[in-house]
Coordinates of C-alpha atoms (C1' of nucleotides) in Angstrom, one line a residue:
Chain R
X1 CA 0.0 0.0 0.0
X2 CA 3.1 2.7 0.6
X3 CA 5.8 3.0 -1.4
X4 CA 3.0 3.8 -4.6
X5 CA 2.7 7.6 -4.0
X6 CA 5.2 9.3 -6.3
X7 CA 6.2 12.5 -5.1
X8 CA 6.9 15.6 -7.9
X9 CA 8.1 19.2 -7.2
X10 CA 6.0 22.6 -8.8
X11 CA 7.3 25.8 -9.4
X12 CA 5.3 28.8 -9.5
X13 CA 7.8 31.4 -10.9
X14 CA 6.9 35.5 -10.7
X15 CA 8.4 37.9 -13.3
X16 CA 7.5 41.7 -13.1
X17 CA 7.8 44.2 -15.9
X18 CA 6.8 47.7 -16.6
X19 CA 3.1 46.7 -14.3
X20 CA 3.1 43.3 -15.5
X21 CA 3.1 40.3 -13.3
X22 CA 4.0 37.4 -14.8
X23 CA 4.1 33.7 -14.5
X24 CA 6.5 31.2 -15.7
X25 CA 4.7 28.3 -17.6
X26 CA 5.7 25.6 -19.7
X27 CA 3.9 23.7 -22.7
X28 CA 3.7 19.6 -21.8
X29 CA 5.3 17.3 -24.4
X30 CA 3.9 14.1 -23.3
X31 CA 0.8 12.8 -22.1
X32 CA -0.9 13.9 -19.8
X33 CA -2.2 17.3 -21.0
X34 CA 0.2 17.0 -23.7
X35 CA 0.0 20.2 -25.7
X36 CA -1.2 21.9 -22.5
X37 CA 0.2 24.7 -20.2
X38 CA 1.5 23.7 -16.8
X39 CA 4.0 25.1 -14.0
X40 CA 7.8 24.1 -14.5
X41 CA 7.9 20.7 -12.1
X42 CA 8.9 16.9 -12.4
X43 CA 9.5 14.2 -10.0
X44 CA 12.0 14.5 -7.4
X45 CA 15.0 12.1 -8.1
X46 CA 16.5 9.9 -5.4
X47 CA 19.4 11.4 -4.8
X48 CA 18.7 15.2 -4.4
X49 CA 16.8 17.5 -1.8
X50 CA 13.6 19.2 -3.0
X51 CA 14.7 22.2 -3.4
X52 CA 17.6 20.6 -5.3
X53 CA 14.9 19.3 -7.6
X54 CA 13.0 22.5 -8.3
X55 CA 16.0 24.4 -9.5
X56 CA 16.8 21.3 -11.6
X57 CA 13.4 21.3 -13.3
X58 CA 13.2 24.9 -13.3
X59 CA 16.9 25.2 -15.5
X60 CA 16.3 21.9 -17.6
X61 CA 12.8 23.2 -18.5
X62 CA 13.1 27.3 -18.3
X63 CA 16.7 28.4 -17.7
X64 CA 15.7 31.0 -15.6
X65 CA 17.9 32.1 -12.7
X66 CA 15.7 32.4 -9.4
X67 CA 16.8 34.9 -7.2
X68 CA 14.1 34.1 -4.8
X69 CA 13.1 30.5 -4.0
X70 CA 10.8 29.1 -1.0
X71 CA 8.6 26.2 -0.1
X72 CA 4.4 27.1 -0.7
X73 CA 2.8 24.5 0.2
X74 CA 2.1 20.5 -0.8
X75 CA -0.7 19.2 -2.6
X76 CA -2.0 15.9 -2.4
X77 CA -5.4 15.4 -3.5
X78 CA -6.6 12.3 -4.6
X79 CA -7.7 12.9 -8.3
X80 CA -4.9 15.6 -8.9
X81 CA -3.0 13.7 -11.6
X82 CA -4.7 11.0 -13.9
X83 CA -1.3 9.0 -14.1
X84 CA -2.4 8.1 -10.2
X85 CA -1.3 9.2 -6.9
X86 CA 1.2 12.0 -7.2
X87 CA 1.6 14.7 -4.3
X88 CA 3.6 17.5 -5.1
X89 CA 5.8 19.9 -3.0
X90 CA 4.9 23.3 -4.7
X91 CA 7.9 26.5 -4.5
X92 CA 7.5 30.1 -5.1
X93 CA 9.8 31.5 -6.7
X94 CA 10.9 35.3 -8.2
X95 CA 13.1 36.5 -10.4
X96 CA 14.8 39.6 -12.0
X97 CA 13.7 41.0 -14.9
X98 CA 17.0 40.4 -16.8
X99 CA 16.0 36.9 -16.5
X100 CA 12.8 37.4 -17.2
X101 CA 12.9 38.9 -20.7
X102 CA 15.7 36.6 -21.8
X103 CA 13.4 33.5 -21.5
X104 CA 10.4 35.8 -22.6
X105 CA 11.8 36.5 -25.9
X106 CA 13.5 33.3 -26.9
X107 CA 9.9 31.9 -28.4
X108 CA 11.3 28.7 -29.8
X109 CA 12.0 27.5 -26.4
X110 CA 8.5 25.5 -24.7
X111 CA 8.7 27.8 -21.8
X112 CA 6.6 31.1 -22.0
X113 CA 5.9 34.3 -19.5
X114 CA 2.2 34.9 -19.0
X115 CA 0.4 37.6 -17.4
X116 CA -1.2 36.5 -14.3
X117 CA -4.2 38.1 -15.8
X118 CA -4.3 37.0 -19.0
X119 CA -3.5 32.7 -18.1
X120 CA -4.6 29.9 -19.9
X121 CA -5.9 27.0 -19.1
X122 CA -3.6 25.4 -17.0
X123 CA -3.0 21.0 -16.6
X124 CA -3.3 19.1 -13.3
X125 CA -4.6 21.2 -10.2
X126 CA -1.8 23.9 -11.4
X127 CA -4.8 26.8 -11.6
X128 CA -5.0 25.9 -7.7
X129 CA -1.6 25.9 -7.2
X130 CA -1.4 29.6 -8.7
X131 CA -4.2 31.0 -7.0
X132 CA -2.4 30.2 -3.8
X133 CA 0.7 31.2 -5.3
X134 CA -0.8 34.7 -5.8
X135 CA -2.7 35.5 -2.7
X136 CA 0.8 34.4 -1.0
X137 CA 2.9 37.0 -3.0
X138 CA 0.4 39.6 -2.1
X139 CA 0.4 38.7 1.8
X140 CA 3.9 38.3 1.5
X141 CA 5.1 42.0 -0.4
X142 CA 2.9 43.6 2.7
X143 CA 5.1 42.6 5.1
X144 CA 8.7 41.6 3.7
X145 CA 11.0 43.3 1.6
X146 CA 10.3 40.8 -1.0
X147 CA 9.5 42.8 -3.7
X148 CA 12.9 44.1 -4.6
X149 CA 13.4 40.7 -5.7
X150 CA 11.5 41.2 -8.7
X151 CA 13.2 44.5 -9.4
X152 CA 16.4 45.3 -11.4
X153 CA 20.2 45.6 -9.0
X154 CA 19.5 49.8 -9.4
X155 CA 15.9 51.3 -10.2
X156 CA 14.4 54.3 -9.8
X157 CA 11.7 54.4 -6.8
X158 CA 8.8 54.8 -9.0
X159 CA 9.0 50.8 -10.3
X160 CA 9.2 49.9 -6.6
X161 CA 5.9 51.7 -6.5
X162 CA 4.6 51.2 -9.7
X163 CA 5.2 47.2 -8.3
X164 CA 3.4 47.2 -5.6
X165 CA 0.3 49.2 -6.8
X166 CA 0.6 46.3 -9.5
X167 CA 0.8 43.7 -7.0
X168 CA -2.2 45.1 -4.3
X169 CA -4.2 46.6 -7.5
X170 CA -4.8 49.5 -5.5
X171 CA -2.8 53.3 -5.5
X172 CA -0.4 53.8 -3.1
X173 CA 0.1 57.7 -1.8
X174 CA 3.5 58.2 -3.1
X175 CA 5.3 60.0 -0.2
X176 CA 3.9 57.8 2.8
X177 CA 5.4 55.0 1.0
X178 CA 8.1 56.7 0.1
X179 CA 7.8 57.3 3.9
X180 CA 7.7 54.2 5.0
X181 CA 10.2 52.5 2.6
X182 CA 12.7 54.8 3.8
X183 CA 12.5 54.7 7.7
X184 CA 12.9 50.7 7.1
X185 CA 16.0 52.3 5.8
X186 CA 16.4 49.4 3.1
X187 CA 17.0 51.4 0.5
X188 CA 20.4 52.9 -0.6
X189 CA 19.9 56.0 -2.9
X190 CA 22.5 56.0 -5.3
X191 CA 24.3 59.5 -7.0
X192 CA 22.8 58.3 -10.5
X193 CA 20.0 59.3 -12.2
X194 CA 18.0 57.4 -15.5
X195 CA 15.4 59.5 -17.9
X196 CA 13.0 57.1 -19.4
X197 CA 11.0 59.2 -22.1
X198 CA 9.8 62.1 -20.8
X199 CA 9.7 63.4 -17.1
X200 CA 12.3 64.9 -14.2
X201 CA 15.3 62.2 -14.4
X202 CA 15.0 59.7 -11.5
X203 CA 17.2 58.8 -8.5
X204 CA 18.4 55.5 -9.1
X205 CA 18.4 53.3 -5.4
X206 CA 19.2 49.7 -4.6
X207 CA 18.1 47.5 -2.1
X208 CA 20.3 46.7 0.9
X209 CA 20.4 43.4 1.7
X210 CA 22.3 43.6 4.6
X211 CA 20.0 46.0 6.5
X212 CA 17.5 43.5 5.3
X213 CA 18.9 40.5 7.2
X214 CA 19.1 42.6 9.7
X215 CA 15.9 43.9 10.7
X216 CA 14.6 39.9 9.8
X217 CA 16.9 39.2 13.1
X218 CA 15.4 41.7 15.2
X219 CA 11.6 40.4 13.8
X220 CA 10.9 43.8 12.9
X221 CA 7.7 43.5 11.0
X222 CA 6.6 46.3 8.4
X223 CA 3.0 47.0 6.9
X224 CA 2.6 48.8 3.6
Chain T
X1 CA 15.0 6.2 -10.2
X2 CA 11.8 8.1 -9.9
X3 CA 8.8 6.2 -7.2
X4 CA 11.7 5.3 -4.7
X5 CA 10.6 7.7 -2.3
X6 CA 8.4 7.1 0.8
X7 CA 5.8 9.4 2.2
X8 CA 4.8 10.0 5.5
X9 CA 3.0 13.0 7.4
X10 CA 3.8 13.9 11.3
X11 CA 2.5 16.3 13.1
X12 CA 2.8 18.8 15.8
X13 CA 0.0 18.7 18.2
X14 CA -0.3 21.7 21.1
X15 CA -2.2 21.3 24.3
X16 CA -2.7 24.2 26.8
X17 CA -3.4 23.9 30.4
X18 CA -2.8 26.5 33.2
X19 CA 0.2 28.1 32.1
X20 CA 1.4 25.3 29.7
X21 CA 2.0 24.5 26.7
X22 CA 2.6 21.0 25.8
X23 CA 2.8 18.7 22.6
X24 CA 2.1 15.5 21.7
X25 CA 4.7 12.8 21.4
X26 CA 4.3 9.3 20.8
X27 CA 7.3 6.4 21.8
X28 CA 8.3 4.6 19.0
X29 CA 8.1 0.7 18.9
X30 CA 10.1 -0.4 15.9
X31 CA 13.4 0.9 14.9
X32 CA 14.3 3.0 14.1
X33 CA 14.6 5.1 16.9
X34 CA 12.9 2.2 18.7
X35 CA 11.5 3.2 22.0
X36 CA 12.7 6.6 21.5
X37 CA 9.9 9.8 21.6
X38 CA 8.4 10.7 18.5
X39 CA 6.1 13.3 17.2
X40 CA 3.0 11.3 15.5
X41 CA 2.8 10.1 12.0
X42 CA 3.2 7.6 9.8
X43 CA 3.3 6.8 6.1
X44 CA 0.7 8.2 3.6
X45 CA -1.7 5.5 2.5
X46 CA -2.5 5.2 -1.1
X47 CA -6.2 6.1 -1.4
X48 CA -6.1 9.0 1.3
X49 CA -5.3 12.5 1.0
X50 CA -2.9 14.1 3.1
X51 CA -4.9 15.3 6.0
X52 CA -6.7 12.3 6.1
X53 CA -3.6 10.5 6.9
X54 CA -2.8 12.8 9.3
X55 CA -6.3 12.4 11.4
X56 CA -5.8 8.6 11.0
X57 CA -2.6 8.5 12.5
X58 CA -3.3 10.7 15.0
X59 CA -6.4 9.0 16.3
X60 CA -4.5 5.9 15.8
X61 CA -1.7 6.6 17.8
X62 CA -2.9 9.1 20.0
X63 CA -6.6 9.0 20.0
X64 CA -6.1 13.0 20.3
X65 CA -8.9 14.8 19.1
X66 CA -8.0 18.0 16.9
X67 CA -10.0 21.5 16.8
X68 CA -7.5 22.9 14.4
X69 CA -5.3 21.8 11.4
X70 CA -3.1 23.2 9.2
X71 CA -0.3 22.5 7.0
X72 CA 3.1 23.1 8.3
X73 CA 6.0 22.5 5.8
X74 CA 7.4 19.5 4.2
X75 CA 10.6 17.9 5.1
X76 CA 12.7 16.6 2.2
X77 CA 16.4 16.2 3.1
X78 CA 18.2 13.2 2.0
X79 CA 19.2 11.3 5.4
X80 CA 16.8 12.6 7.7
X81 CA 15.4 9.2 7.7
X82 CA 18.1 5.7 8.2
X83 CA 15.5 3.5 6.0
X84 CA 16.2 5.6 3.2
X85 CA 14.6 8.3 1.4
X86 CA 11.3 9.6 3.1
X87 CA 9.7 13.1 2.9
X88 CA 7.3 14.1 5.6
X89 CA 4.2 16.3 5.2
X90 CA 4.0 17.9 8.5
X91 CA 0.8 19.4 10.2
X92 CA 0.3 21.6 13.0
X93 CA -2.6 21.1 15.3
X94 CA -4.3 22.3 18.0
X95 CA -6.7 20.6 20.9
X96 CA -8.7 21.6 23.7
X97 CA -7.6 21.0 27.4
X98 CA -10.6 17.8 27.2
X99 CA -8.8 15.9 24.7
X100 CA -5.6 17.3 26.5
X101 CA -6.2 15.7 30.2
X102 CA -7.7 12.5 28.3
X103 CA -4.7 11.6 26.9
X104 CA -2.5 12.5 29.1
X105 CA -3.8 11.2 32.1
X106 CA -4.1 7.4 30.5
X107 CA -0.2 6.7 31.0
X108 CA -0.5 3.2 29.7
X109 CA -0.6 4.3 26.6
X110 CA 2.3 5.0 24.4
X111 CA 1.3 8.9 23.6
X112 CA 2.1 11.8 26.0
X113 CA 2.5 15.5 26.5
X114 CA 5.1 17.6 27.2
X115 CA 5.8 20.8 28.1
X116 CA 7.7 22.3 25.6
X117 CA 10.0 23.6 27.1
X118 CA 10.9 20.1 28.6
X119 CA 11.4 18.1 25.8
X120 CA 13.5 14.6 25.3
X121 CA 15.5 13.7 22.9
X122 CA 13.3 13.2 19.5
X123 CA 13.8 10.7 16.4
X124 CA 14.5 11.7 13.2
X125 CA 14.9 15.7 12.7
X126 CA 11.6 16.0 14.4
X127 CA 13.5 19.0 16.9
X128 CA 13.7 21.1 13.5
X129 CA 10.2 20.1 12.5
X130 CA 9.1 20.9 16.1
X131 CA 11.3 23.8 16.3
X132 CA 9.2 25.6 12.8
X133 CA 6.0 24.8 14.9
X134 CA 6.8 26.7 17.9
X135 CA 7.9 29.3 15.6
X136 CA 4.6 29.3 13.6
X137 CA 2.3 29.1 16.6
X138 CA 4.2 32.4 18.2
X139 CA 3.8 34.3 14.9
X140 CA -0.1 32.9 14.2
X141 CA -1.3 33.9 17.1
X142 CA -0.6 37.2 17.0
X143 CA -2.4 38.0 13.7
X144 CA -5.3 35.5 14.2
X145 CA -6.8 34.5 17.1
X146 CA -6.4 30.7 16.8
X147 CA -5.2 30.9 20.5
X148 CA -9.3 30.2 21.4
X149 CA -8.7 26.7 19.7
X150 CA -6.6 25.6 22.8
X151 CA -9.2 26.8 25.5
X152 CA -11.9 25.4 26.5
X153 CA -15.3 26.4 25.2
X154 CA -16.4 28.7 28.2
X155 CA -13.6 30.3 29.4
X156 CA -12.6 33.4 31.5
X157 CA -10.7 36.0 29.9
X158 CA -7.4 35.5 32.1
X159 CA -7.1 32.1 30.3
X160 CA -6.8 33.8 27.4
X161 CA -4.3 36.6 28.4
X162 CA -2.5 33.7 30.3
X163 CA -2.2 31.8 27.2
X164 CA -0.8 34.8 25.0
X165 CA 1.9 36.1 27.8
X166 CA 2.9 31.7 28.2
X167 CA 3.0 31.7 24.4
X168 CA 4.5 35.1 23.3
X169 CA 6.6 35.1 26.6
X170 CA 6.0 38.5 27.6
X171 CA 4.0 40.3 30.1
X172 CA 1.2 42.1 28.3
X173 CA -1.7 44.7 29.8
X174 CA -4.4 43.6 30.6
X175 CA -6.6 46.3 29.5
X176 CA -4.7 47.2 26.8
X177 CA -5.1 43.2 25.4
X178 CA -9.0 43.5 26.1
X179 CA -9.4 46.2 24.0
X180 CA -8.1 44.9 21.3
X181 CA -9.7 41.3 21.8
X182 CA -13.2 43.3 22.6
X183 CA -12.7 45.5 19.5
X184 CA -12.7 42.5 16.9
X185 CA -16.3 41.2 18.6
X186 CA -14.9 37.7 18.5
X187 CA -15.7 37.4 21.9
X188 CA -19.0 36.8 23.6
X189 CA -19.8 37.3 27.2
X190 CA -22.0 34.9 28.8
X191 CA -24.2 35.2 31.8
X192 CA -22.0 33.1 33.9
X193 CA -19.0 33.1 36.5
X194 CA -16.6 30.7 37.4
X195 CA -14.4 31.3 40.8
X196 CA -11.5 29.8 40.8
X197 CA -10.1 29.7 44.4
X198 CA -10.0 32.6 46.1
X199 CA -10.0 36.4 44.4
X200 CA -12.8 38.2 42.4
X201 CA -15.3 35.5 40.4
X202 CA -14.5 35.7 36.6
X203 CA -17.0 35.9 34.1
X204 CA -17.3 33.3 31.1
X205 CA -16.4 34.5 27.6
X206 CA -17.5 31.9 24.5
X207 CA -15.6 32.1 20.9
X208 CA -17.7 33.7 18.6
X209 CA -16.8 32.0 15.0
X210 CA -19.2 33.3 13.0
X211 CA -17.3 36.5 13.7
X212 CA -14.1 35.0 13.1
X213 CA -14.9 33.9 9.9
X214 CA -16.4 37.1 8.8
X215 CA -13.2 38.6 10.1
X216 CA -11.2 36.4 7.8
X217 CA -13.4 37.1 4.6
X218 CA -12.9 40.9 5.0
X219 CA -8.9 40.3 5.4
X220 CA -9.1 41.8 8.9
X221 CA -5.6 41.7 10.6
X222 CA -5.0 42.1 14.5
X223 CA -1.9 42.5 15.6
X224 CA -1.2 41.5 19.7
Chain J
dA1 C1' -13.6 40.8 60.6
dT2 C1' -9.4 41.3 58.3
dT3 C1' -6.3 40.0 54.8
dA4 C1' -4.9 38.1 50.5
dT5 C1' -5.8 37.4 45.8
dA6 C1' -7.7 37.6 41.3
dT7 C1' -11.0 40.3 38.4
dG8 C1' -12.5 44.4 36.1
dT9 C1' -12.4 49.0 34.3
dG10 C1' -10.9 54.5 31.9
dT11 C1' -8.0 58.2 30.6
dA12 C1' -4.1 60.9 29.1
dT13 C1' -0.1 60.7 26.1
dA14 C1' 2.8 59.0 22.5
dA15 C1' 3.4 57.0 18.1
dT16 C1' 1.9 56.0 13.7
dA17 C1' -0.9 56.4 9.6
dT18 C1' -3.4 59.1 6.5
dA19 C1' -4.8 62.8 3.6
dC20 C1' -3.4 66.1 0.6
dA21 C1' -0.7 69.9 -3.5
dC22 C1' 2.7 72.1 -5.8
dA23 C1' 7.6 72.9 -7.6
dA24 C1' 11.4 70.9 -10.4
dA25 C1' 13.4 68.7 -14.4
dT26 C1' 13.1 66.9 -18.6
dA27 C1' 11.0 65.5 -23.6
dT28 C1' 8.0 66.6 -27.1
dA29 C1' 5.0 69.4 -30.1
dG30 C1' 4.3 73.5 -32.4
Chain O
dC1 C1' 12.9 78.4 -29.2
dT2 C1' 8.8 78.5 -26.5
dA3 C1' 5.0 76.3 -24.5
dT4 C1' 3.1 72.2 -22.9
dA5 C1' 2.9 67.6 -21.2
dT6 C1' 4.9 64.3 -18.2
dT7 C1' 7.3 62.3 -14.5
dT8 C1' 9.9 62.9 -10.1
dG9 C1' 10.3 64.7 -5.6
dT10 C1' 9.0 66.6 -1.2
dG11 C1' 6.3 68.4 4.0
dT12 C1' 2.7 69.3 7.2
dA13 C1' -1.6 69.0 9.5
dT14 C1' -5.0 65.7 11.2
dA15 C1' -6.9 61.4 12.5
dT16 C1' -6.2 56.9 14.2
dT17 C1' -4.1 53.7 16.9
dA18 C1' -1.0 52.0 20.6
dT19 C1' 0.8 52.5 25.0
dA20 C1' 1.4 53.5 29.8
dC21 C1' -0.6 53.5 34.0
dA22 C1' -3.7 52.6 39.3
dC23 C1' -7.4 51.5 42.0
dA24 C1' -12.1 49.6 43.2
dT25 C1' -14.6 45.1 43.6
dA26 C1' -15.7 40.4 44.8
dT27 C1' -14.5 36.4 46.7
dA28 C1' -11.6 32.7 49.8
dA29 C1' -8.7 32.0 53.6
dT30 C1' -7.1 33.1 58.1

DNA sequence: ATTATATGTGTATAATATACACAAATATAG
DNA sequence: CTATATTTGTGTATATTATACACATATAAT
């Protein structure tokens, strides 16, 4: 009776560009849903932690590099595959938007960015998977730094914003965030400055990791 | 290579009575880790889902009976377990003091509590998995109030304060906490007193869940 | 009857969050 | 080259929320 469960590993990978959200999906080559969308995963092998495995799947299928990486939850349904009983360990990931466009562009490849709004029909219980994948990246940019992870190394402080209005689907009051971002004092503003297209030339800032680390020591917890 | 991998759930069960908090561990009677203490669990049946094994295993072993279940994390490491390679689902749960004293007072049984803060040695990397728990159960409680799912049904209010300063480990005010409690409405007073002893009789406060819930549908966050 | 002990309650102050508008620097259109 | 459109950047007043703090009440024990 044990020992027939096989055990897989999902990846739901976020992208962010220019108010886009985006999700990492992959087109199936075999049976079942062959033909179909579905999240970067495979089994786990033998010989190699979970997390192990998701990067694996993630740069066999995708070749995206994940700056961000962390267990979301595990499903196991009966039902949720029709090859039998598979329970899969399903990871949230984020990356850069260097990444990001590289795999976006290269359309030969089976792996395609989709707006989280505009999905397809997704195989398995993957739309499940997602839905919790979002509402977790929401909760989560509220109260952890996490967003930066989706930013570029240097950026002006209007994509951080522009993010998270993305992200809540609300407006944010640009100087209390601006406010609030800066007493966390996460931020390092930087002595350059980019012009996209019209406009006042932006500060450029980056994100300071160690400051980060540090107020995830002290517990210090932040509410946007 | 794939389908060599076992499956098995454990999980964490928390009991509160006067002051402490306790979980449930169960003594092993096969190696490995024969006779050693244990946190509950066993491996995942075929035609069950994941929770289902959990409340079998738990009633099986335990006979524990849960108010509240969640998901914890999954365990994956290669060597964590000497037969081989097994990942464990683990689940966090929490009882009333009823099913608390039942248990614990039957000591012919193999399950018991114990105060966490006097733990033995445990099998396997149960410590970590234990370790996460107490973690999670410290930063739950202060942004929902699951803490009413380790009290009895009528309770006075210094149970509840009791239970946040054991569990937070910090003093807290006493009026200041009641107006936060009594400003989310999840509590209702009843027309009943309890004295406990000597000092002032206490009235009896009941859970209101209907509240809870409608709390939780409006994303209504409290913060202790 | 006195003492010890636990419950129950309100207000003043500090800290934090929110609401809100205009000047500066650039690109573009005419 | 001038005017206009667009994006960045900044401060203050008000409302809301959190914190600090002390004494009266009801009972059991002595």
């Amino acid at each position: 009776m044990k020992n027939k469960i096989q055990l897989t590993v999902d990846a739901v990978v976020f992208g962010y560009d220019s108010g886009n959200i985006s999700v990492l999906l992959v087109k199936r080559k075999y049976e079942p849903f062959k033909d179909g969308w579905a999240l970067p995963g495979g089994f786990v092998l033998e010989n190699e932690n979970l997390e192990q495995a998701v990067q694996r799947e993630l740069s066999e299928e995708t070749g995206a590099k994940i700056n961000y990486l962390e267990q979301l939850y595990t499903f196991g349904d009966l039902g949720r595959d029709p090859r039998g009983r598979v329970v899969s360990v399903a990871y949230f990931g984020l990356v850069k938007p260097n990444a990001f466009k590289l795999t976006a562009s290269t359309d030969a490849k089976k792996a395609e960015w989709f707006d989280i709004k505009r999905l397809p029909k997704l195989a398995f219980d993957h739309k499940k998977i997602l839905k919790i994948a979002i509402e977790r990246l929401q909760g989560k940019i509220t109260y952890e730094p996490i967003g930066f992870e989706l930013l570029d190394k240097k950026f002006p402080f209007s994509d951080l914003e522009k993010l998270y209005t993305t992200l809540l689907d609300r407006e944010i009051d640009r100087r209390n965030f601006k406010k609030k971002i800066t007493s966390l004092k996460v931020l390092d503003e930087l002595d350059e400055k980019v012009s996209i297209g019209r406009g006042r030339p932006a500060s450029l800032f980056s994100f300071n990791k160690k400051r980060y680390f540090q107020l995830k020591m002290e517990g210090i917890i932040f509410e946007i």
